[in-house]
Amino acid sequence: MARNLTQLELLLELEPVAEQNVNRHLSMAKEWHPHDYVPWDEGRNYAAMGGIDWDPEQSQLSEVARAAMITNLLTEDNLPSYHREIAENFSQDGAWGTWVGRWTAEENRHGIVIRDYLVVTRGVDPVALENARMVHMTNGYSAMRLIREGGGTHRLVDVSAGLLHSVAYVTFQELATRVSHRNTGKVCNDPIADRMLQRIAADENLHMIFYRNMCGAALDLVPDQALEAITDIVCNFQMPGAGMPDWRRNGVLMAKHGIYDLRQHLEEVVLPVLRKWNVFERNDFGSRGEQARHRLGEFLERLQGDCARFEEQRDRALAREAARRDLVGVKG
C-alpha cells in the first residue's frame, strides 16, 4: 500500500532536505540593493511638492510594457498574502522557518525596486498604480481551486492547505514569474529596466530551485501523495495575480506580445519541471499515482491543443491590427 504521511510527518521527514537546500541557496544568492537599479537622476517632484503630476506623454514605456510592469509589480505587492500561505504550511522553526524568513525578505526587494523605477521614470500613472495596489492587497491571495475530477465532477480544494500542494504550486509559480520578468525586461526598450528585471528573475530562479528540490524529495518519499498534489496544481494552475484590477486586459496584452502565453507556460515552465522530476519515467507509483499520472498526461495533451488554437487566434488578431495600422498610414 502506498505510503501516506500527515503534514507534520512530511515536515519532519523533509527537514534535513530543507536544511541542505537553505544552505545551498545562501551559498548561491548574490547580495544586491534596490537603489542600485533605479535612475534617480531622472526623478522630479510631483504636484504635491511643487512639481507636475503624471501625464501619459511622460512615459517612455509602450502600452504592452506598462501592462506587464503593472502586472508584475502588483503580483509582487501581494507578498503579505503569500507569506501567510507559506508560513501556515511550513514550520516556523529550524530550516523551514529560516527559509520562510529569507524568502520573504528577498521577495520584498522586488516590489521595492520595480515601484521606485516606475515612480522615478514616470513609466506609469502613480495614482492609478496605488489605487490598484490598495484593491489587490485588500482582496489578498486565495489559494482555493476548483479541482476537476473524473466523470465531470468538481471539488473545491484549498491547495495551500498542505505542504505538498504548496511546494508544487510555488515551484511552477516562481518559474512562471521568472519568465514573465525576463520577457518584460525585453519589451521595455530600456537597458536599466532590463537589467533590473534580469536581477529579479535571477532571484526567482533560485527560489524555484529550492521549491523544485523540496517537491522532488517529496516525490521520492511519498510518490503517490506528491503526484496527486502536483497534478492538482498543474491542471488548475493560476498565476498569483489573478483577479487584480485589469488582470484580463493586461494578461491578454502580455500573451499577445510574447511576455507570458500558454506555449511559454507549457514549454518553459510545466514540461521542464516535470522532466526534472522524471514524472513520466518513474516506476515507483502505486494505483493512486498511476491514476494521477494518467490525468496529468491527458491534461497536457489538451493543453497542447489549446496552445495551437491560441496561437492561431493571436496570429489572426495581430494581422488585423497590422492591416489597420497600414490603412491608417495610407490615409494619413
XYZ file of C-alpha atoms in Angstrom, residues 154-271:
118
model
C -15.574 19.003 -9.188
C -14.406 19.611 -5.675
C -13.282 22.857 -4.062
C -9.859 22.396 -2.506
C -7.619 24.759 -0.592
C -4.425 23.941 -2.471
C -2.392 25.809 0.121
C -3.682 23.518 2.878
C -0.731 21.215 2.897
C 2.975 21.177 2.285
C 2.751 19.164 -0.925
C 0.301 21.457 -2.708
C 2.265 24.483 -1.524
C 5.696 23.375 -2.750
C 4.220 22.133 -6.028
C 2.434 25.422 -6.666
C 5.350 27.707 -5.856
C 7.712 25.608 -7.981
C 5.683 26.389 -11.100
C 4.752 29.905 -9.972
C 8.330 31.016 -9.300
C 9.451 29.754 -12.710
C 6.481 31.400 -14.414
C 7.294 34.688 -12.677
C 10.908 34.404 -13.794
C 9.803 34.012 -17.429
C 7.431 36.972 -17.146
C 10.066 39.266 -15.611
C 12.710 38.362 -18.195
C 10.369 38.940 -21.124
C 9.042 42.171 -19.623
C 12.588 43.477 -19.462
C 12.993 42.840 -23.181
C 9.884 44.838 -24.200
C 10.699 47.850 -22.011
C 13.283 49.068 -24.539
C 15.331 50.410 -21.638
C 18.611 48.769 -20.581
C 18.067 49.917 -16.981
C 14.684 48.175 -16.745
C 16.068 45.109 -18.475
C 18.977 44.885 -16.029
C 16.655 45.337 -13.052
C 14.242 42.646 -14.200
C 17.058 40.230 -15.004
C 18.258 40.684 -11.419
C 14.762 39.916 -10.088
C 14.435 36.927 -12.412
C 17.702 35.505 -11.066
C 16.208 35.610 -7.543
C 13.044 33.898 -8.751
C 15.099 31.153 -10.370
C 16.926 30.366 -7.131
C 13.626 30.338 -5.260
C 12.193 27.946 -7.839
C 15.148 25.594 -7.408
C 14.553 25.409 -3.645
C 10.891 24.509 -4.079
C 11.577 22.168 -7.010
C 14.130 20.276 -4.928
C 11.735 20.034 -1.993
C 8.936 18.749 -4.190
C 11.315 16.291 -5.829
C 12.299 14.975 -2.396
C 8.617 14.612 -1.545
C 8.102 12.593 -4.726
C 10.800 10.190 -3.581
C 9.319 9.997 -0.085
C 5.601 9.665 -0.901
C 5.291 9.240 -4.698
C 1.523 8.820 -4.946
C 0.661 11.531 -2.451
C 3.082 14.007 -4.060
C 1.989 13.342 -7.633
C -1.655 13.825 -6.707
C -0.755 17.280 -5.383
C 1.370 18.106 -8.450
C -1.435 17.025 -10.782
C -3.980 19.128 -8.897
C -1.726 22.163 -9.278
C -0.782 21.703 -12.935
C -4.355 21.021 -14.039
C -5.732 24.048 -12.198
C -2.811 26.485 -12.258
C -3.426 30.211 -11.955
C -0.840 32.946 -11.599
C -0.975 34.582 -8.143
C -2.031 37.909 -9.652
C -5.322 36.507 -10.954
C -8.137 38.842 -10.002
C -6.109 42.046 -9.744
C -7.539 45.195 -11.414
C -7.314 44.925 -15.244
C -5.990 41.371 -14.904
C -7.729 40.070 -18.011
C -6.879 43.027 -20.243
C -3.233 43.110 -19.192
C -2.930 39.333 -19.388
C -4.244 39.329 -22.951
C -1.757 42.031 -23.947
C 1.103 40.095 -22.348
C 0.059 36.870 -24.070
C -0.394 38.513 -27.478
C 3.066 40.030 -27.364
C 5.025 37.049 -26.075
C 5.614 38.034 -22.456
C 3.705 35.105 -20.985
C 1.409 32.880 -23.004
C 0.137 29.301 -23.000
C 3.024 27.956 -25.070
C 5.585 29.503 -22.718
C 3.661 28.156 -19.742
C 3.727 24.648 -21.175
C 7.208 24.512 -22.716
C 9.215 26.818 -20.432
C 7.529 26.126 -17.103
C 5.465 22.945 -16.816
C 7.330 20.450 -19.009
